[in-house]
mmCIF file of C-alpha atoms in Angstrom:
data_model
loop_
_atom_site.group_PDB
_atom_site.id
_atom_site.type_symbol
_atom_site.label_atom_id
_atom_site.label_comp_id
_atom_site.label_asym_id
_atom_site.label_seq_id
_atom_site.Cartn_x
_atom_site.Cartn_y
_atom_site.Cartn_z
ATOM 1 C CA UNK R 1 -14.821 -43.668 -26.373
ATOM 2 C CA UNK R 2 -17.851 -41.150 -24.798
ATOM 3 C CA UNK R 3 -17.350 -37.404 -25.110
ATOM 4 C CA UNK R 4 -16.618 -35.149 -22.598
ATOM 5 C CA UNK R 5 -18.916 -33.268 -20.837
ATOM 6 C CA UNK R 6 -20.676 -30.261 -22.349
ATOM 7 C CA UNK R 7 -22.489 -27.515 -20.865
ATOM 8 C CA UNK R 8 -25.733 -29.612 -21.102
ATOM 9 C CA UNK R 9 -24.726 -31.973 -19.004
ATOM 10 C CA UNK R 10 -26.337 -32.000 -15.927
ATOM 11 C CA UNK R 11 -24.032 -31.118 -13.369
ATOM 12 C CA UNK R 12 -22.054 -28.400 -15.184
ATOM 13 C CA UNK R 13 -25.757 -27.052 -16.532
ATOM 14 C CA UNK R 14 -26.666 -27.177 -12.695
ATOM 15 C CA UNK R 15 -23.565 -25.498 -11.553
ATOM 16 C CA UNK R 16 -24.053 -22.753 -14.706
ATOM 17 C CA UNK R 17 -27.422 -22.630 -13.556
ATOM 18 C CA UNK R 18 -27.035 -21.587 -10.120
ATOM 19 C CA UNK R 19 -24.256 -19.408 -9.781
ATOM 20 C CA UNK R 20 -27.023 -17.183 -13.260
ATOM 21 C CA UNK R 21 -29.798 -17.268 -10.846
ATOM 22 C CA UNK R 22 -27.075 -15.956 -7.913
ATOM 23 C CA UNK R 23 -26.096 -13.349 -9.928
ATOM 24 C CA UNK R 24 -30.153 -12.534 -10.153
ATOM 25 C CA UNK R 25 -30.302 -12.754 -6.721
ATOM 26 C CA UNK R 26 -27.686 -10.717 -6.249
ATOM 27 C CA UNK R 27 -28.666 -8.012 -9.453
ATOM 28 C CA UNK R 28 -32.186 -7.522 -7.888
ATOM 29 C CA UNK R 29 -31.311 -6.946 -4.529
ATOM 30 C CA UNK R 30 -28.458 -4.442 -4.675
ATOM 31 C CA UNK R 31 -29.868 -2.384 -8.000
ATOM 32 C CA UNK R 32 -27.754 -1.219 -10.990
ATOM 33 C CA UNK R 33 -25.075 0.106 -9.010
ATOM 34 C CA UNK R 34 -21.443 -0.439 -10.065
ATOM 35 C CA UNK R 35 -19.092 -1.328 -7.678
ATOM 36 C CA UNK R 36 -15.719 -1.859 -7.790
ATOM 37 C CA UNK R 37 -16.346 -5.957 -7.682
ATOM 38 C CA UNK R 38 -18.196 -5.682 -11.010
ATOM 39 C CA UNK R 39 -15.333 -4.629 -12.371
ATOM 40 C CA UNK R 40 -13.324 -7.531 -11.223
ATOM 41 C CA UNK R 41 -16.296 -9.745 -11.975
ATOM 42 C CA UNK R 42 -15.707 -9.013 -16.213
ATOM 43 C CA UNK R 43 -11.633 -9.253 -15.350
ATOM 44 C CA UNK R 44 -12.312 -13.053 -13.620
ATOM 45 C CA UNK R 45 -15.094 -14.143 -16.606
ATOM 46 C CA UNK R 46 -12.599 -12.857 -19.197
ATOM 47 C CA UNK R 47 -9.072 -14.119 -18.001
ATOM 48 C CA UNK R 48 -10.571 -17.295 -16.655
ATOM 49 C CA UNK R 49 -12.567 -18.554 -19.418
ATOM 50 C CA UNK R 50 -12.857 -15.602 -21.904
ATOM 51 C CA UNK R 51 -9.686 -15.511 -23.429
ATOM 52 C CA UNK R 52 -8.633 -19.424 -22.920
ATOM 53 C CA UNK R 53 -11.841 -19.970 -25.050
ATOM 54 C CA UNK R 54 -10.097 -18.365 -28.028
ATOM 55 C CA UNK R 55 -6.473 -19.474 -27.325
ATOM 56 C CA UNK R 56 -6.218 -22.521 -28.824
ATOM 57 C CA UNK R 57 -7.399 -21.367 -32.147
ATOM 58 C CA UNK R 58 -4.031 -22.641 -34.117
ATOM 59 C CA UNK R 59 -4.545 -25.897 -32.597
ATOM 60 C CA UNK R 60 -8.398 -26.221 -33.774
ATOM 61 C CA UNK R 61 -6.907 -23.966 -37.356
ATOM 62 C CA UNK R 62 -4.774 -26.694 -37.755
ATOM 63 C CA UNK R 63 -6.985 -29.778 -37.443
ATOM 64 C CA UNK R 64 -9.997 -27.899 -39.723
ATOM 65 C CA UNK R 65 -7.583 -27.015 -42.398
ATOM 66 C CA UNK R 66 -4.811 -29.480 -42.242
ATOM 67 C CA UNK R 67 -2.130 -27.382 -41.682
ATOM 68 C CA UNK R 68 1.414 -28.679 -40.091
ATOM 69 C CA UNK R 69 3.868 -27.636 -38.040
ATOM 70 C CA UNK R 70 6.159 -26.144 -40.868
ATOM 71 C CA UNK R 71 6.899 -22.472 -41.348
ATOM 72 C CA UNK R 72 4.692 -21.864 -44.094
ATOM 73 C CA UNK R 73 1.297 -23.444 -42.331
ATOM 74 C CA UNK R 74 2.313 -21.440 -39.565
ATOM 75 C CA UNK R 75 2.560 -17.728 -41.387
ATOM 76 C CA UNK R 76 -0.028 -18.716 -42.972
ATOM 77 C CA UNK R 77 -2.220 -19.186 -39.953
ATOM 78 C CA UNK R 78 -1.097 -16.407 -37.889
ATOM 79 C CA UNK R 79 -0.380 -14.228 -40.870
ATOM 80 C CA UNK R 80 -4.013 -14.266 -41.446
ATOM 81 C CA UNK R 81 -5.025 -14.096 -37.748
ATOM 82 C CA UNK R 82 -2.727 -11.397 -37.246
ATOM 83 C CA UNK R 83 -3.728 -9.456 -40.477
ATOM 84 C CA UNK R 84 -7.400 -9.830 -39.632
ATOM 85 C CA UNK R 85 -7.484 -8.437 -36.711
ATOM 86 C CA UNK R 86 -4.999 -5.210 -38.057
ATOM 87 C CA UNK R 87 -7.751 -4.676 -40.390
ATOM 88 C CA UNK R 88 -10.152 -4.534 -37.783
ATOM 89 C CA UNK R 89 -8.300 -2.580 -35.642
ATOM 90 C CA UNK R 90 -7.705 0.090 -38.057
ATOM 91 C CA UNK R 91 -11.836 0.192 -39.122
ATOM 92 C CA UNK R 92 -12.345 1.230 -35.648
ATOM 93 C CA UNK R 93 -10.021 4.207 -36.165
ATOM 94 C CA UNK R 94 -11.543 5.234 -39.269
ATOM 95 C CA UNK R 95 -15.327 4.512 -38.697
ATOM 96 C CA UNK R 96 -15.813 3.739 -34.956
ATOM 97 C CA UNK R 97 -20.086 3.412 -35.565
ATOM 98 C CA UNK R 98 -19.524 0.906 -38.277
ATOM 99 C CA UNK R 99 -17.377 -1.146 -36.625
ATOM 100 C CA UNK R 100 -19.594 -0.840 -33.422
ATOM 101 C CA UNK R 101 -22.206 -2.186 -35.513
ATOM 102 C CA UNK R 102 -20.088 -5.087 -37.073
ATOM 103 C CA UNK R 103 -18.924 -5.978 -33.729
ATOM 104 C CA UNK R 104 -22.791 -6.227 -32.267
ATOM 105 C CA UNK R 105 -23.981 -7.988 -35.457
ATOM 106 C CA UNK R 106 -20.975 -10.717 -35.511
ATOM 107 C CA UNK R 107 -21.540 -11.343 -31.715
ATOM 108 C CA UNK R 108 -24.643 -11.827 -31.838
ATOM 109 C CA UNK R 109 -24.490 -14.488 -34.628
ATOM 110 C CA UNK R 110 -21.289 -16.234 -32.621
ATOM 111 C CA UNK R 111 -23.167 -16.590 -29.366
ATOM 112 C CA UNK R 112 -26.435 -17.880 -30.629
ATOM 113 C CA UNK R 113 -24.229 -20.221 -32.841
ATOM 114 C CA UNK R 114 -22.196 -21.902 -29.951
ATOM 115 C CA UNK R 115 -25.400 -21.643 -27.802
ATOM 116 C CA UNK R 116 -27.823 -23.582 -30.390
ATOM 117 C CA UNK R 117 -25.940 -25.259 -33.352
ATOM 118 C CA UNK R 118 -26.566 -28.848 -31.401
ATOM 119 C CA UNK R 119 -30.154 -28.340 -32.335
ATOM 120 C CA UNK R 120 -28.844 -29.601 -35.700
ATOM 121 C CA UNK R 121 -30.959 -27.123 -37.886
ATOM 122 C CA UNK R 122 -30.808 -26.831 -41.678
ATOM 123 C CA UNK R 123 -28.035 -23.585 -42.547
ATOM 124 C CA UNK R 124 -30.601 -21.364 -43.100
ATOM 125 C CA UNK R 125 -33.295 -21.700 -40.217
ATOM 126 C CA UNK R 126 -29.996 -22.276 -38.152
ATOM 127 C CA UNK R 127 -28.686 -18.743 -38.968
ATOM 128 C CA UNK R 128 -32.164 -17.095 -38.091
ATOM 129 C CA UNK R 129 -32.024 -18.792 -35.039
ATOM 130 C CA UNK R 130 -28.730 -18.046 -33.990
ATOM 131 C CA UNK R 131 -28.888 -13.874 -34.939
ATOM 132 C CA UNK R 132 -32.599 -14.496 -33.153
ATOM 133 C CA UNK R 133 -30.842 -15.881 -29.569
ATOM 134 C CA UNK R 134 -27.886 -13.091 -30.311
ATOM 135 C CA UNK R 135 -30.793 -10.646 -30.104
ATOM 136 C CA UNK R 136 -31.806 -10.782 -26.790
ATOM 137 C CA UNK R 137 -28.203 -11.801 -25.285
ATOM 138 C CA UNK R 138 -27.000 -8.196 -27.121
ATOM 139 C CA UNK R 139 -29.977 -6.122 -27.324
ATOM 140 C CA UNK R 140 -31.980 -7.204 -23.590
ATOM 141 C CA UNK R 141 -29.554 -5.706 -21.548
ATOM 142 C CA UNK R 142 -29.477 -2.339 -24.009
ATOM 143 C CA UNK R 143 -33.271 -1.644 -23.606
ATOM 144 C CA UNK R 144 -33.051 -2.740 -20.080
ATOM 145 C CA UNK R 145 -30.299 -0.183 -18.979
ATOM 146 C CA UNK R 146 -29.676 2.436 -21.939
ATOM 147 C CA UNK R 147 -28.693 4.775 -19.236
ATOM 148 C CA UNK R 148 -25.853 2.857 -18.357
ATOM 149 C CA UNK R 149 -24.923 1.660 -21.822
ATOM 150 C CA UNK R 150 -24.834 5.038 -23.455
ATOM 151 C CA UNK R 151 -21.588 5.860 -22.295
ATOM 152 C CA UNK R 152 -20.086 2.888 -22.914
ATOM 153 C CA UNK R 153 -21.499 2.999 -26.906
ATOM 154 C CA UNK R 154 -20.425 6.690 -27.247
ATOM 155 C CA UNK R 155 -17.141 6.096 -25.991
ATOM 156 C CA UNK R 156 -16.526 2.986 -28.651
ATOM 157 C CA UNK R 157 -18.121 4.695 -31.738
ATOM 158 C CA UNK R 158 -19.517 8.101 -30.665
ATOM 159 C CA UNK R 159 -22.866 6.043 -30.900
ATOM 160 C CA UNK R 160 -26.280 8.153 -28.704
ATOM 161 C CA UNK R 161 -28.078 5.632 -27.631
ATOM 162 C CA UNK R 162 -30.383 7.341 -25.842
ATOM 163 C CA UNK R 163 -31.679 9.134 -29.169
ATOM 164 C CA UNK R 164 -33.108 5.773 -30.870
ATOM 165 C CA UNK R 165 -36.836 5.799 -30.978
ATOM 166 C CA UNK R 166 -37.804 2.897 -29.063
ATOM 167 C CA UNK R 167 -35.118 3.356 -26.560
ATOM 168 C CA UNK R 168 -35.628 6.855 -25.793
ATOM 169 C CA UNK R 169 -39.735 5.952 -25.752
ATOM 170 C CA UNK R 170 -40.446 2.602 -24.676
ATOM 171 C CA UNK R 171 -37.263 1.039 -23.329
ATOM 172 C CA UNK R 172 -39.673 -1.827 -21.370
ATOM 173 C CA UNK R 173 -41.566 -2.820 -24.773
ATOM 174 C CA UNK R 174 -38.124 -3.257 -26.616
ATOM 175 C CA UNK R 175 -36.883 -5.019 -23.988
ATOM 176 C CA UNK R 176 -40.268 -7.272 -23.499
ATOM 177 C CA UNK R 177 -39.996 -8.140 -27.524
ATOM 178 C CA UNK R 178 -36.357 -8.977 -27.459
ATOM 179 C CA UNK R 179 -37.661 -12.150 -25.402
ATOM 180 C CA UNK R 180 -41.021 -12.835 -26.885
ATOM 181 C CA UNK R 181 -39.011 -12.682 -30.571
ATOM 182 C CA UNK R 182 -36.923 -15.549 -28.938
ATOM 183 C CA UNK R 183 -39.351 -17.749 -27.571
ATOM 184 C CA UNK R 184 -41.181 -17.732 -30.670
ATOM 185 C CA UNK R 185 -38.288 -18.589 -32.787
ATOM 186 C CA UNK R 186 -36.954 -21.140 -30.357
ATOM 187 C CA UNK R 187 -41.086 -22.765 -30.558
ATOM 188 C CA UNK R 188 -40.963 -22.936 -34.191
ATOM 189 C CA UNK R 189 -37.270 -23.884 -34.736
ATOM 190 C CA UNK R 190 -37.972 -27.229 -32.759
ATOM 191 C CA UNK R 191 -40.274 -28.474 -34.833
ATOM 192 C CA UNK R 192 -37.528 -29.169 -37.310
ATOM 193 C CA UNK R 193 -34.503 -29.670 -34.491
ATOM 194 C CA UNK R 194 -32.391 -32.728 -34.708
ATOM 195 C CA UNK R 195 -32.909 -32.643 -30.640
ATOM 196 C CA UNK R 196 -36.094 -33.407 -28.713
ATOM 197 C CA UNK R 197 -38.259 -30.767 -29.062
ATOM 198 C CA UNK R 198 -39.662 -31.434 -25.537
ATOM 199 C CA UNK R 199 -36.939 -31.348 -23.747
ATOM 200 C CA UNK R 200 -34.310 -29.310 -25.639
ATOM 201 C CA UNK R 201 -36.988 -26.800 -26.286
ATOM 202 C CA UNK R 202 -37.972 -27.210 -22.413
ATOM 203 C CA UNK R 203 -34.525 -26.257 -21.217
ATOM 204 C CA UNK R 204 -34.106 -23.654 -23.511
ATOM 205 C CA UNK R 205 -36.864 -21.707 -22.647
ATOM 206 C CA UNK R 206 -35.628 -22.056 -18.990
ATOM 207 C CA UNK R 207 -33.152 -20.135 -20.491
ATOM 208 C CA UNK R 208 -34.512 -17.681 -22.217
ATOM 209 C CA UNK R 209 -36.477 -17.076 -18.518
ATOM 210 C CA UNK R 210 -33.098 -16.833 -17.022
ATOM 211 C CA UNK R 211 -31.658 -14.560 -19.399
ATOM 212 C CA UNK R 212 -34.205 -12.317 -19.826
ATOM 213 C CA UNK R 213 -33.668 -12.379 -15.425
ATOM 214 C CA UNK R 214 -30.382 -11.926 -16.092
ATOM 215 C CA UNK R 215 -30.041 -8.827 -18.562
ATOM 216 C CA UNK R 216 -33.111 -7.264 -17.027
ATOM 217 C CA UNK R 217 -31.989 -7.120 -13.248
ATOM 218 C CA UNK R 218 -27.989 -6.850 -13.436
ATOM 219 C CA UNK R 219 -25.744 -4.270 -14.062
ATOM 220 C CA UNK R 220 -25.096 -5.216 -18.296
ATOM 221 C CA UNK R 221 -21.238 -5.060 -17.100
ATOM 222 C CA UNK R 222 -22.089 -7.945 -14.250
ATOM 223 C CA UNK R 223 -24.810 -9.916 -16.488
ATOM 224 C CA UNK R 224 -22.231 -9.620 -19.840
ATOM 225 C CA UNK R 225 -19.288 -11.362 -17.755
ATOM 226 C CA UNK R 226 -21.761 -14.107 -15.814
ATOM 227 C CA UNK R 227 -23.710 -14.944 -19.456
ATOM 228 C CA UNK R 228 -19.607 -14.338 -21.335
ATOM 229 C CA UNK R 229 -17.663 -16.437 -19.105
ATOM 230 C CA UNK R 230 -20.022 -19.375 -18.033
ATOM 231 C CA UNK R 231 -22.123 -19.734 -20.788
ATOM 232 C CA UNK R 232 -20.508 -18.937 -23.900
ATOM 233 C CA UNK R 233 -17.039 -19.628 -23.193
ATOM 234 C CA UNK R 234 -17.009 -22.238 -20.465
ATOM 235 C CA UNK R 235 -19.438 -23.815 -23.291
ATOM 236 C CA UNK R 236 -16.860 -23.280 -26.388
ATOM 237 C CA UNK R 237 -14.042 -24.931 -24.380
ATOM 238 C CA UNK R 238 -15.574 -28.197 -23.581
ATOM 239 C CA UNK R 239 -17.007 -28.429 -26.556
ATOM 240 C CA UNK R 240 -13.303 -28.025 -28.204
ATOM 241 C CA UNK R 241 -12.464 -31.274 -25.854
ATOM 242 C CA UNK R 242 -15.480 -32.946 -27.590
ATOM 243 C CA UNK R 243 -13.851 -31.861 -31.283
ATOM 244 C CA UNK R 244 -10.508 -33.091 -30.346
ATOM 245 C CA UNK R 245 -11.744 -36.654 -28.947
ATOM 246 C CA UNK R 246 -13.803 -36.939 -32.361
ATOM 247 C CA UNK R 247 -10.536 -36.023 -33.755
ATOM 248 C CA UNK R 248 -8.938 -38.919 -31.710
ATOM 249 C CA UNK R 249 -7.487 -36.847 -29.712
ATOM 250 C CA UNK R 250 -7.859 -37.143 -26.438
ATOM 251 C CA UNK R 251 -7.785 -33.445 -24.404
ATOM 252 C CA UNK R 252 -8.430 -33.287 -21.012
ATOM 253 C CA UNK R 253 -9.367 -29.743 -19.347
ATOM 254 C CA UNK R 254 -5.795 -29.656 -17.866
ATOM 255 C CA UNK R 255 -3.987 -30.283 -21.339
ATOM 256 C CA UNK R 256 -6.401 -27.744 -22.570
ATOM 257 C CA UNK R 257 -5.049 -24.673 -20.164
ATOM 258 C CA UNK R 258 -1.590 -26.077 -20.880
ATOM 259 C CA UNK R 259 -1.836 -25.122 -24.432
ATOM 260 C CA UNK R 260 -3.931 -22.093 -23.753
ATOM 261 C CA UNK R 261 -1.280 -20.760 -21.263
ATOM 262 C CA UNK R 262 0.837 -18.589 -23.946
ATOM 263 C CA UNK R 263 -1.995 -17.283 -25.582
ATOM 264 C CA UNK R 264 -4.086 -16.330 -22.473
ATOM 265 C CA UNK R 265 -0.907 -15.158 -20.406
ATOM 266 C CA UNK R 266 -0.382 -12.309 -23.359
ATOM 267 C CA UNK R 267 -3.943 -10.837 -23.406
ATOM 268 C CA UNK R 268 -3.566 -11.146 -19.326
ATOM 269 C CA UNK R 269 -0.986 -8.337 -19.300
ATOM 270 C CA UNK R 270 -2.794 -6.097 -21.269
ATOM 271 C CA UNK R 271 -6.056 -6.601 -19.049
ATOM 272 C CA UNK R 272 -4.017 -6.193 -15.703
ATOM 273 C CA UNK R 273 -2.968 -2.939 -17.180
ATOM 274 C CA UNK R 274 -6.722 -1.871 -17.937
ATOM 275 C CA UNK R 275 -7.602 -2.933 -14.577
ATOM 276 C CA UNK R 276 -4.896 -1.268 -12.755
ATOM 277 C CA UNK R 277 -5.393 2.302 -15.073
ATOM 278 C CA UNK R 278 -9.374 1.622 -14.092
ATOM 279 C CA UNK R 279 -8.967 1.618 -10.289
ATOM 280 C CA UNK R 280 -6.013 4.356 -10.383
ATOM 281 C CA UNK R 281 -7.151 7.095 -12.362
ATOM 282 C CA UNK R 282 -11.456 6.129 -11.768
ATOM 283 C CA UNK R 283 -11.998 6.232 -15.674
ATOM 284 C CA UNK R 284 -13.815 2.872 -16.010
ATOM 285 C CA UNK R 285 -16.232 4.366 -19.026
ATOM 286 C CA UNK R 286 -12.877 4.773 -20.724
ATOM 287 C CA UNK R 287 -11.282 1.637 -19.816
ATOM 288 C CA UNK R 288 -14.510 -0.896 -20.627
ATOM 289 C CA UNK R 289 -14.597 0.711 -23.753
ATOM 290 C CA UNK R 290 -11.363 -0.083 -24.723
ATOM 291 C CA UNK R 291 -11.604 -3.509 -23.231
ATOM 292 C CA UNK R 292 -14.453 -4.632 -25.678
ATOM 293 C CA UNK R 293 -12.664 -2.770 -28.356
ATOM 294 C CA UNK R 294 -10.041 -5.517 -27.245
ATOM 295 C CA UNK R 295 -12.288 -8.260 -27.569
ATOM 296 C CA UNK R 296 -13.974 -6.761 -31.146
ATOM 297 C CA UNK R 297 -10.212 -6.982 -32.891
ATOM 298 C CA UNK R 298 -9.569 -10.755 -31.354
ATOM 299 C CA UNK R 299 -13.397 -11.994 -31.997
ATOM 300 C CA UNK R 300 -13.519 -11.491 -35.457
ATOM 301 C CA UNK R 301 -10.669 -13.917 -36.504
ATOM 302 C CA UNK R 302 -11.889 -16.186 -33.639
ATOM 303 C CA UNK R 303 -14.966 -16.459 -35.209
ATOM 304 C CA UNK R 304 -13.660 -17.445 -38.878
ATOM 305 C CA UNK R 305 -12.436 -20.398 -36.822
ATOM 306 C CA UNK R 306 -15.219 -21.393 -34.985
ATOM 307 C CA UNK R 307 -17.539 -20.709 -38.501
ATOM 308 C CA UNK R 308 -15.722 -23.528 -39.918
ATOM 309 C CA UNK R 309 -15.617 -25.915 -37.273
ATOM 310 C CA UNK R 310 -19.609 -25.381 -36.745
ATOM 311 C CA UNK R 311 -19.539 -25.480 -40.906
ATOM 312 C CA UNK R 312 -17.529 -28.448 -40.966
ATOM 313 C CA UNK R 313 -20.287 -30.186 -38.684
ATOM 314 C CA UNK R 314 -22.929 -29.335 -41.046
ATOM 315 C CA UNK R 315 -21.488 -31.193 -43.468
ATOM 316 C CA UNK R 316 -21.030 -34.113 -41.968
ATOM 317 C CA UNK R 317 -24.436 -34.162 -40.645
ATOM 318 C CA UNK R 318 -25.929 -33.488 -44.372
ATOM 319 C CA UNK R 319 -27.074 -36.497 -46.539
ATOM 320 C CA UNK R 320 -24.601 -37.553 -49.265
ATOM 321 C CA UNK R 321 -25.878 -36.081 -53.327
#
């Protein structure tokens, strides 16, 4: 039976592809201004695709760890969910910078994971890779519009961005490193890729090129949902339809939104609420902040899942003792 589509294949990369370079278009010609549509922009990427990405997490839970439908698999899958992101929750109230920090560090390792692990790299050079890619998806559109993210920091953690060295002095350098780090990394990690080098490596310098278009010409509200909800979480959801059908299950995209419905519909409220208090009251410093807050507290136990399906894979693909 042949796996679903991924966001490689050519159509959906196409599609992906596009509506990036439309958002470039679209970044370069009307500035860093913030509309009210950007706004709605991160609302669409993260109710759409965003959240749904993340919703079926008991289902995958289940599968990676064997659990069953009894009471006791289930506390102890949501217990620990649940518990995890308490904990995380309550760091924010206690050391806002720190978990700022953790937040950054733990995203930036998740997205260069689901955007890279098919390379098929060894653990190790696969980690450098990943926290490499996670570096310019985080830290590009920071050098490229401090002024813009400053707020947005210091209302999370109290964090001044605009006092770090190479940001208050040579925003453009930072920024120009953040990509040529990448493209370095991505040269010398296909030498030892599972994939072909020349055309994996091809593609993902296209990439890297779009990227570095994206984060360095659009608002970093605009580029984060665009690069958030087509990229990295249209990408984790078909590649949970490829996980299932290895699983023999078969999942199509429709059975997939049926069983995200619950867990996407309760997240939805809360973000209607944000978006509602945003355009009302005009405090949309306040509200982002609290929105990736939001999305801090639900990552990290999202990412414990998605460690050990990616871990799990690993495995499988390492020679027997």
């Amino acid at each position: 039976m042949a796996d679903p589509v991924s966001i490689r294949s050519p159509r959906i990369y196409a599609s992906v592809l596009a509506a990036t370079l439309l958002t470039v278009a679209m970044g370069a010609w009307s500035g860093a201004s913030l509309g009210p549509w950007a706004f709605a922009v991160l609302f669409v990427a993260v109710t759409v695709t965003g959240i749904p990405h993340g919703a079926i997490d008991h289902l995958v839970a289940a599968q990676l760890w064997g659990l069953d439908h009894t009471w006791s698999d289930q506390a102890k899958f949501y217990g620990g969910y649940l518990a995890a992101m308490a904990l995380y929750g309550g760091l924010w109230l206690i050391a806002p910078a720190w978990s700022l920090a953790v937040f950054l560090a733990m995203t930036m390792y998740h997205f260069g994971q689901a955007d890279l692990a098919y390379w098929g790299l060894p653990p190790l050079p696969a980690r450098f890779l990943y926290l490499s890619r996670g570096l310019l998806l985080i830290g590009g559109p920071v050098a490229a519009f401090p002024g813009i993210v400053d707020p947005i920091f210091r209302a999370i953690g109290g964090v001044h961005l605009l006092n770090w060295p190479l940001i208050e002095t040579a925003p453009n350098v930072l920024f120009a490193g953040l990509a040529g780090q990448h493209v370095l990394a991505l040269g010398v990690a296909a030498l030892g890729a599972e994939v072909d080098p020349l055309r994996e490596a091809g593609r993902e310098m296209l990439n890297v090129a779009v990227f570095t278009a994206l984060f360095g010409l659009v608002h970093p509200l605009v580029a984060f949902s665009v690069y958030f909800g087509l990229w990295h979480s249209l990408g984790h959801i078909l590649e949970l339809l490829r996980f299932f059908r290895r699983r023999g299950e078969a999942m199509s995209l429709g059975n997939f939104y049926r069983e995200a419905t619950l867990f996407t519909l309760l997240p939805f409220v809360g973000l209607g609420g944000l978006y509602a208090a945003a355009q009302s009251f005009g405090q949309e410093t306040e509200m982002i902040a609290l929105l990736f807050i939001l999305i801090a507290i639900m990552t990290l136990p999202h990412m414990v899942v998605v460690e050990r399906l990616y871990w799990e894979r690993e495995q499988q693909r390492s020679p027997a003792p």
